[in-house]
């Protein structure tokens, strides 16, 4: 097999991210310097992001049967790279007071981002599994990076065990599908499974195991039990990547599978996913009401947001193009809002002060100390709640339109009810930012000067507002990021 120069250019973003990990590793071996490691990592991600423009200009193609480079792959690769940039920037300031080695953090982030880019380009069960493992294994170390803290160590062990279980389900499901279809590529699996084979026991069990595996990775009900504990115990920048880059990449490959495999038109599968979507929306929102920890609240919130995205996934079989545009817009809004929210938590936290500052009391009256951080958090929460003039509103509006067009009335009702419940806990947290409670007047312990993390979080908040007021450019880009069957 020969790979042409054109094919090498097509996978250039993936190669650049992989090379970034190698360069950071060599830099650490030569001389430890936290700023150098962070700068190399962020620079590599930015170069990879810019290379997407070159690849989009005439290098869209299949690179072997494992990878498909198209508008869909480039769009979700860009989102994963943005999540990686934000994670490294937030981590640099978060780790400033960390007494142990700091450079390896950025190396692990680079490897995880490489896995996310590979997932976005995957067109084969083998590359999909490699991508999922490449994004999951570094996260084991990242979640437990400050292992001296008992809560962090618990989160790392819990995530490692449950992620390994999820990978086992995925691998067994892939094996069963291969046994029935004789192929591992998404397209070949789709073509080889005729109508009478769709309901074969092995196929149904295989796809069922894939759903279980993806359910764990995306923290969907009833596989979500690890989410709040891991989000709370993990370092704040890692929670940001868990909520954004990891889930975006895995959801992207899930959409690709649904586009290629004929079993996704099965009514049985649609009912199962609809039940998971409704349960995730209600469970995530109802449990978030009782939380007094910002990271746990955002963890339960992420469960409900994945449920909203499943609604668009169910509508995929009715109108594939509109549903894919909906998913793309929603994920951009979710990415910007989550990076903004976790960015603020990262900025006011640091390992030398003990656990992350994620209790509501730590943010009480934040506006009177750091108005920029409070404003960023406010915009992020408004966007997650789906309030007008934010991109989150556009995303939820598109989800509801997709559900209505597909006549998914129960799912439409779940989205509306879930959004109404979400308003309560988002606004409650938001109100504490502007409190003048004298008891917490001097609670703020974050940096006095604005950091690069503050600038990045502010850019995310501004983008959420700009695209919320003027969404047409994003809609046009999302329309180009549609996966075509075949």
XYZ file of C-alpha atoms in Angstrom:
486
model
C 0.000 0.000 0.000
C 1.345 3.409 -1.030
C 0.329 6.684 0.587
C 0.559 9.617 -1.808
C 1.731 13.147 -0.900
C -1.873 14.318 -1.280
C -2.997 11.799 1.330
C -0.236 12.936 3.682
C -1.445 16.528 3.310
C -5.013 15.347 4.004
C -3.976 13.955 7.399
C -1.630 16.879 8.114
C -3.622 18.115 11.185
C -3.357 14.669 12.778
C 0.356 14.468 11.966
C 1.013 17.930 13.423
C -0.732 17.079 16.698
C 1.185 13.804 16.927
C 4.440 15.644 16.191
C 3.539 18.192 18.883
C 3.354 15.394 21.463
C 6.788 14.113 20.367
C 8.348 17.600 20.448
C 6.950 18.291 23.931
C 8.284 14.935 25.131
C 11.775 15.682 23.735
C 11.643 19.172 25.247
C 10.889 17.690 28.680
C 13.769 15.209 28.296
C 16.171 18.009 27.327
C 15.204 20.643 29.911
C 12.179 20.967 32.130
C 10.451 24.302 31.695
C 6.739 24.665 32.254
C 6.357 27.727 30.038
C 8.211 26.040 27.161
C 6.068 22.893 27.371
C 2.836 24.901 27.474
C 3.953 27.188 24.630
C 4.993 24.266 22.406
C 1.689 22.491 23.033
C -0.503 25.505 22.325
C 1.606 26.463 19.283
C 1.264 22.950 17.856
C -2.505 23.035 18.293
C -2.746 26.454 16.622
C -0.613 25.284 13.659
C -2.811 22.177 13.327
C -5.895 24.409 13.443
C -4.507 26.611 10.659
C -3.576 23.549 8.591
C -7.276 22.624 8.441
C -7.786 25.577 6.082
C -5.129 24.234 3.693
C -6.549 20.702 3.830
C -10.066 21.994 3.136
C -8.800 23.608 -0.061
C -8.650 20.550 -2.295
C -7.401 17.682 -0.123
C -10.672 16.069 0.999
C -10.372 12.324 0.415
C -10.300 8.849 1.946
C -6.867 7.967 3.316
C -6.891 4.163 3.246
C -10.095 2.587 4.532
C -9.418 3.835 8.066
C -9.674 7.593 7.705
C -12.024 9.893 5.810
C -11.008 13.533 5.538
C -14.054 15.614 4.639
C -15.804 18.744 5.871
C -17.302 16.766 8.748
C -13.889 15.541 9.941
C -12.272 18.977 9.662
C -15.091 20.718 11.547
C -14.987 18.398 14.555
C -11.167 18.311 14.491
C -11.269 22.098 14.830
C -13.556 21.854 17.869
C -11.271 19.293 19.546
C -8.210 21.477 18.856
C -9.936 24.536 20.347
C -10.762 22.473 23.438
C -7.107 21.408 23.640
C -5.883 25.009 23.342
C -8.211 26.114 26.131
C -7.206 23.190 28.373
C -3.472 23.915 28.018
C -3.916 27.653 28.603
C -6.054 27.128 31.706
C -3.680 24.427 32.971
C -0.598 26.668 32.712
C -1.912 29.090 35.326
C -3.628 26.349 37.328
C -0.319 24.474 37.711
C 1.785 27.497 38.685
C 1.652 26.599 42.361
C 1.931 22.830 41.834
C 4.990 21.422 43.614
C 5.488 18.310 41.448
C 6.299 17.892 37.737
C 4.068 20.073 35.576
C 5.350 19.527 32.030
C 3.845 16.064 31.536
C 0.363 17.551 31.872
C 0.692 19.225 28.472
C 2.160 16.077 26.927
C -0.893 14.090 28.025
C -3.210 16.794 26.657
C -1.431 16.618 23.276
C -1.867 12.830 23.108
C -5.558 13.122 24.049
C -6.128 15.768 21.368
C -4.437 13.490 18.797
C -6.981 10.818 19.738
C -9.811 13.320 19.331
C -8.638 14.367 15.864
C -8.299 10.711 14.841
C -11.849 10.037 16.071
C -13.181 12.941 14.018
C -11.588 11.410 10.905
C -12.436 7.773 11.671
C -14.292 5.774 9.052
C -13.484 2.310 10.385
C -14.072 0.398 13.609
C -10.325 -0.104 14.096
C -9.413 3.589 13.829
C -12.441 4.421 15.979
C -11.280 2.135 18.791
C -7.683 3.375 18.552
C -8.961 6.964 18.709
C -11.149 6.275 21.735
C -8.274 4.623 23.587
C -5.862 7.371 22.553
C -8.174 9.957 24.056
C -9.078 7.890 27.142
C -5.681 6.623 28.339
C -4.082 10.088 28.779
C -7.211 11.174 30.644
C -6.504 8.503 33.292
C -3.309 10.357 34.143
C -4.817 13.819 33.737
C -7.781 13.128 36.032
C -5.454 11.829 38.768
C -2.658 14.322 38.081
C -2.728 15.827 41.594
C -3.020 12.377 43.146
C -1.913 13.628 46.584
C -5.474 14.858 47.057
C -7.753 11.973 48.038
C -10.690 13.262 45.997
C -8.531 13.434 42.861
C -7.110 9.945 43.345
C -10.630 8.567 43.825
C -11.773 10.308 40.627
C -8.820 8.885 38.685
C -9.427 5.310 39.837
C -13.165 5.562 39.212
C -12.700 6.980 35.715
C -10.046 4.393 34.840
C -12.140 1.396 35.910
C -15.388 2.540 34.279
C -13.654 3.717 31.112
C -11.936 0.329 30.826
C -15.333 -1.375 31.228
C -16.784 0.849 28.502
C -13.899 -0.017 26.173
C -14.554 -3.713 26.801
C -18.184 -3.319 25.748
C -17.116 -1.414 22.634
C -14.551 -4.036 21.656
C -16.957 -6.938 22.161
C -19.647 -5.103 20.157
C -17.177 -4.489 17.325
C -16.215 -8.192 17.350
C -19.865 -9.277 17.058
C -20.492 -6.886 14.168
C -17.386 -8.189 12.405
C -18.534 -11.782 12.927
C -21.830 -10.981 11.170
C -20.682 -8.578 8.444
C -17.097 -9.687 7.751
C -15.869 -6.090 7.658
C -14.887 -3.326 10.038
C -15.315 -0.192 7.906
C -18.481 1.783 8.598
C -19.516 1.772 4.929
C -18.860 -1.939 4.420
C -20.718 -2.858 7.589
C -23.642 -0.780 6.325
C -23.610 -2.357 2.854
C -23.186 -5.947 4.025
C -26.073 -5.876 6.456
C -29.177 -6.290 4.331
C -32.696 -5.710 5.648
C -33.151 -9.293 6.816
C -29.773 -9.245 8.608
C -30.484 -6.064 10.558
C -32.539 -7.973 13.098
C -30.043 -10.838 13.436
C -29.269 -11.473 17.127
C -25.535 -10.859 16.761
C -26.123 -7.513 15.042
C -28.598 -6.321 17.647
C -26.342 -7.420 20.517
C -23.304 -5.865 18.817
C -24.979 -2.500 18.345
C -26.389 -2.756 21.872
C -22.868 -3.143 23.259
C -21.699 -0.185 21.171
C -24.494 1.896 22.719
C -23.408 0.810 26.214
C -19.794 1.758 25.457
C -20.731 5.124 23.974
C -23.150 5.670 26.857
C -20.281 5.393 29.352
C -17.990 7.647 27.325
C -20.701 10.299 26.830
C -22.082 9.890 30.387
C -25.610 9.081 29.243
C -28.223 7.627 31.565
C -27.934 4.971 33.047
C -24.144 4.916 32.517
C -23.498 8.373 33.997
C -22.760 7.570 37.642
C -19.048 8.407 37.322
C -19.616 11.890 35.903
C -20.215 14.206 38.910
C -17.547 12.551 41.078
C -14.914 12.629 38.320
C -15.752 16.207 37.311
C -15.437 17.330 40.938
C -12.291 15.365 41.737
C -10.376 16.039 38.515
C -8.300 19.217 38.088
C -10.521 21.999 36.704
C -8.712 22.186 33.299
C -9.109 18.411 32.907
C -12.831 18.663 33.674
C -12.984 21.265 30.884
C -11.483 18.804 28.379
C -13.622 15.919 29.640
C -16.746 18.006 29.085
C -15.707 19.347 25.669
C -12.967 17.742 23.577
C -13.554 14.174 24.732
C -17.328 14.205 24.277
C -17.282 16.165 21.013
C -14.879 13.698 19.374
C -16.814 10.631 20.541
C -20.164 12.116 19.524
C -18.721 12.940 16.085
C -17.787 9.318 15.402
C -21.216 8.226 16.701
C -22.880 10.483 14.113
C -20.662 8.996 11.392
C -21.733 5.460 12.381
C -25.396 6.451 12.332
C -24.980 7.896 8.862
C -23.357 4.744 7.462
C -25.073 1.799 9.181
C -28.606 0.790 8.090
C -29.538 -0.525 11.531
C -29.871 3.078 12.644
C -33.165 3.181 10.731
C -34.492 0.464 13.047
C -37.507 1.518 15.122
C -36.250 -0.556 18.047
C -32.955 1.336 18.160
C -34.759 4.672 17.816
C -36.969 3.821 20.802
C -33.986 2.768 22.925
C -32.073 5.973 22.150
C -35.202 8.071 22.718
C -35.650 6.546 26.186
C -31.968 7.178 26.995
C -32.315 10.781 25.763
C -35.408 11.520 27.897
C -33.894 9.846 30.962
C -30.592 11.717 30.535
C -32.354 15.074 30.177
C -34.564 14.587 33.231
C -31.958 12.893 35.432
C -29.227 15.441 34.668
C -31.445 18.460 35.278
C -33.227 17.146 38.378
C -29.994 16.080 40.109
C -28.305 19.389 39.264
C -30.949 21.266 41.277
C -29.583 19.964 44.592
C -25.900 20.699 43.907
C -23.816 23.250 45.776
C -20.611 22.470 43.864
C -20.085 24.257 40.552
C -18.176 21.337 39.028
C -20.793 18.770 40.063
C -23.514 21.063 38.735
C -21.749 21.297 35.382
C -21.237 17.519 35.458
C -24.953 16.815 35.854
C -25.640 19.564 33.322
C -23.415 17.791 30.776
C -25.560 14.651 31.142
C -28.642 16.639 30.139
C -26.833 18.314 27.227
C -25.806 14.941 25.824
C -29.492 14.005 26.110
C -30.458 17.049 24.029
C -27.943 15.977 21.388
C -29.433 12.468 21.293
C -32.737 14.068 20.275
C -31.049 15.404 17.134
C -29.419 11.989 16.645
C -32.826 10.272 16.646
C -34.080 12.840 14.107
C -31.088 11.987 11.898
C -32.950 9.259 10.042
C -35.770 11.660 9.082
C -33.643 14.599 7.871
C -29.908 13.773 7.968
C -28.677 17.161 6.739
C -30.749 19.335 9.102
C -29.955 17.078 12.055
C -26.219 17.212 11.404
C -26.337 21.009 11.169
C -28.244 21.025 14.475
C -25.633 18.818 16.165
C -22.781 20.969 14.840
C -24.320 24.245 16.050
C -25.242 22.785 19.432
C -21.748 21.399 20.022
C -20.112 24.728 19.187
C -22.360 26.476 21.715
C -21.691 23.779 24.303
C -17.934 24.004 23.683
C -17.780 27.793 24.133
C -19.999 27.810 27.229
C -18.220 24.897 28.933
C -14.755 26.307 28.252
C -15.884 29.648 29.654
C -17.392 28.128 32.814
C -14.572 25.680 33.575
C -12.057 28.366 32.617
C -13.324 30.636 35.385
C -13.191 27.745 37.870
C -9.607 27.001 36.760
C -8.548 30.625 37.126
C -9.757 30.946 40.723
C -8.316 27.525 41.674
C -4.833 26.092 42.058
C -3.430 22.904 43.649
C -1.377 24.790 46.262
C -4.644 26.030 47.764
C -6.041 22.517 48.185
C -9.149 21.372 46.323
C -10.485 23.454 43.443
C -12.644 26.424 44.374
C -15.893 24.974 43.102
C -18.296 25.513 46.015
C -20.927 28.169 45.342
C -19.611 30.156 48.310
C -16.246 30.522 46.556
C -17.962 32.466 43.783
C -20.307 34.497 45.977
C -19.795 38.177 45.236
C -17.245 37.418 42.490
C -18.568 40.345 40.429
C -17.367 42.838 43.031
C -13.823 41.419 42.936
C -13.411 40.304 39.325
C -16.214 41.646 37.112
C -14.693 40.127 33.951
C -14.653 36.595 35.391
C -18.191 37.021 36.753
C -19.401 38.250 33.360
C -17.770 35.321 31.557
C -19.381 32.853 33.977
C -22.741 34.609 33.551
C -22.599 34.378 29.745
C -21.532 30.724 29.942
C -24.417 29.830 32.267
C -26.928 31.807 30.155
C -25.745 29.951 27.052
C -25.971 26.552 28.765
C -29.486 27.493 29.894
C -30.448 28.440 26.331
C -31.292 32.093 26.972
C -31.795 34.302 23.859
C -28.861 36.310 22.417
C -26.536 33.411 23.282
C -25.467 30.572 20.989
C -26.978 28.083 23.424
C -30.419 29.428 22.543
C -29.785 28.905 18.818
C -28.629 25.344 19.513
C -31.688 24.428 21.573
C -33.975 26.109 19.048
C -32.506 23.944 16.284
C -32.881 20.807 18.445
C -36.570 21.576 19.005
C -37.102 22.313 15.293
C -35.442 18.997 14.351
C -37.605 17.097 16.847
C -40.799 18.802 15.639
C -39.991 18.166 11.962
C -39.399 14.494 12.773
C -42.658 14.441 14.802
C -40.816 13.332 17.935
C -43.329 14.835 20.346
C -42.170 13.105 23.522
C -38.613 14.183 22.870
C -39.724 17.728 22.114
C -41.558 17.847 25.439
C -38.488 16.480 27.252
C -36.284 19.226 25.768
C -38.755 21.943 26.820
C -39.238 20.552 30.347
C -35.505 19.951 30.807
C -34.666 23.492 29.694
C -37.227 24.910 32.130
C -35.723 22.934 35.030
C -32.227 23.987 33.971
C -33.152 27.649 34.235
C -33.587 27.295 37.995
C -30.164 25.968 38.923
C -28.266 28.052 36.358
C -29.920 31.265 37.578
C -29.398 30.284 41.231
C -25.675 29.870 40.657
C -25.584 33.060 38.597
C -27.291 35.066 41.333
C -24.555 34.135 43.824
C -21.975 35.834 41.578
C -23.588 39.212 42.279
C -24.328 38.747 45.980
C -23.123 41.371 48.459
C -23.069 38.909 51.367
C -20.590 40.358 53.893
C -19.686 36.873 55.138
C -18.106 36.037 51.777
C -16.911 39.508 50.859
C -13.226 38.545 51.016
C -13.570 34.933 49.826
C -11.935 35.456 46.422
C -8.440 33.891 46.409
C -7.599 33.879 42.709
C -4.922 35.886 40.881
C -5.144 39.664 41.110
C -3.904 40.303 37.566
C -5.649 39.193 34.397
C -4.078 36.056 32.906
C -4.050 34.533 29.425
C -6.688 32.137 30.720
C -8.933 35.102 31.517
C -8.478 36.391 27.960
C -9.290 32.991 26.430
C -12.377 32.541 28.622
C -13.514 36.055 27.700
C -13.083 35.247 23.975
C -15.295 32.168 24.432
C -17.970 34.298 26.110
C -17.800 36.971 23.395
C -18.048 34.314 20.658
C -21.104 32.796 22.376
C -22.796 36.206 22.290
C -21.707 37.111 18.733
C -22.891 33.816 17.250
C -26.053 34.059 19.332
C -26.887 37.447 17.813
C -25.552 36.684 14.312
C -25.553 32.880 13.816
C -25.560 32.845 10.000
C -21.761 32.380 9.546
C -21.825 29.404 11.915
C -24.882 27.967 10.165
C -23.083 28.223 6.806
C -19.967 26.524 8.188
C -22.090 23.797 9.803
C -23.793 23.141 6.467
C -20.356 22.377 4.975
C -19.634 19.941 7.827
C -22.221 17.371 6.787
C -21.135 13.738 6.468
C -22.178 12.165 3.180
C -22.949 8.434 3.045
C -20.674 6.405 0.806
